[in-house]
Amino acid sequence: MPHHFERWWLLIWGIFASGKILNLSFEKNAMSKTLQAIRGMNDILPREAALWEYFEDTVRSWLRAYGYAQIRTPIVEPTELFVRSIGEVTDIVEKEMYSFEDRLNGERLTLRPEGTAGCVRAVVQHNLLYDAPQRLWYMGPMFRHERPQKGRYRQFHQVGVESLGFAGPDMDAEHIVMTARLWKLLGLKDVSLELNTLGSAEARTRYRARLIAYFERHAEALDEEARRRLYSNPLRILDSKNPAMQALIAAAPKLMDDLDDASRVHFEALCSMLDAAGIAYRINPRLVRGLDYYNATVFEWVTTRLGAQGTVCAGGRYDTLIGQIGGKPAPACGYAMGVERVLALMVEMDKTIPSQVPDVYLVHAGEIASRWAPRVAEALRDAGLAVILHCGGGSFKSQMKKADTSGARYAIIIGDDEAAAGEITLKPLRSGAEQLRLKPEAVADVLKS
Ligand code: ATP
Ligand code: MG
């Protein structure tokens, strides 16, 4: 009996101890495992960032040329804002939003999946439409829980443009004309414009009934998602990406046939403005967009060069959204482009961007020289030059190697010799030209000549 008892203890202790060991090694594993970015959320490394910066610079000056002012809104908004604006029965709200409860105060929050809702919320909150209509733009990250693939990410970026307080088709035309100019500035080809009108709310109600009747007649051909949306949001079915549904969608009734007069006039005026501006477009009666706030004009810029994710830019009119969010009703329209897709297209076009190499790499060795070098570097920057000041010491030879790999056009060499004379040696790195001995003040002129 007693030694039985002992065995039990041994067994229990054994389990406990091995658990401990396993546990410990597990923790050790977790500690040494390298952490990774979240799936579908990309790091933009310095090599790629150069293209992003070029794009952003181009976008800023392009928007200035049309008189748009920037608005910056928070990345997190009340969940309610998106449910109310984008619509309950949409891909975004049903399954793509990063929503959570703030543990500290119980608020229901969402990482913004798009920029229009937040922009309109800010305009209403700060009463920006009080004395004048507004031309606004924003740029930044958006978040949607989608299946990551080329051109589709969970954190992606948009440049968005919103014109609030404008009712006429002249503003729809401005938006389309300005995007056409941006494609030209960025060197993009093979982007084409698809255009449609969703009419008024009443026209869509009439159309909805016809569409439901049509899909009911073909119930057996509907996929699960379409069946689920048949009565809640049948227009959304037209936006389906399921290849098996495309024939059915192509044969569906067209909203054009239910259009109200005001929307028809608006749409025809827009088309003739685009004709006058020399902008080609294709009227696509199936174009409905994935968000509920649109009415009348909708458009997409699409390309065949990016595979399945071919929509580069999309937008339209949302004349009831401001009222829906609680503002004094005012007409508005806007659009957003997917930055990753635009950049992918630039890469596809072999777009070359101006190189961002420094003008000068400054090498220095010796006590007096190294004390003087930082002041020379600052003086050169005062004169408008981009200067990398060598840090970390080392021989002239090793520093010159770094100067070479930096891509800088010139090395400036300061040894104690030069420092004592108050001069520098200027050595061209990308040509066979002679090196020169100069006063630092003369460098900027020599480099510019
Ligand atoms: P898609 O039909 O490709 O899902 P969408 O209709 O959901 O696009 P919008 O909400 O209209 O897209 O957003 C405007 C633009 O933002 C798109 O045309 C696209 O260029 C870009 N975009 C949207 N979702 C993503 C994403 N997950 N990753 C990268 N870009 C995106
Ligand atoms: Mg989508």
PDB file of C-alpha atoms in Angstrom, residues 65 123 137 232 269 375 381 403:
ATOM      1  CA  ALA A  65      -4.690  73.195 -59.654  1.00  0.00           C
ATOM      2  CA  VAL A 123     -18.500  68.819 -42.634  1.00  0.00           C
ATOM      3  CA  TRP A 137      -9.859  65.989 -50.568  1.00  0.00           C
ATOM      4  CA  SER A 232     -33.137  43.347 -48.694  1.00  0.00           C
ATOM      5  CA  ALA A 269     -26.022  67.062 -69.611  1.00  0.00           C
ATOM      6  CA  ARG A 375      29.103  72.901 -39.878  1.00  0.00           C
ATOM      7  CA  ARG A 381      22.001  72.563 -46.741  1.00  0.00           C
ATOM      8  CA  ALA A 403      29.720  57.665 -50.658  1.00  0.00           C
TER       9      ALA A 403
END
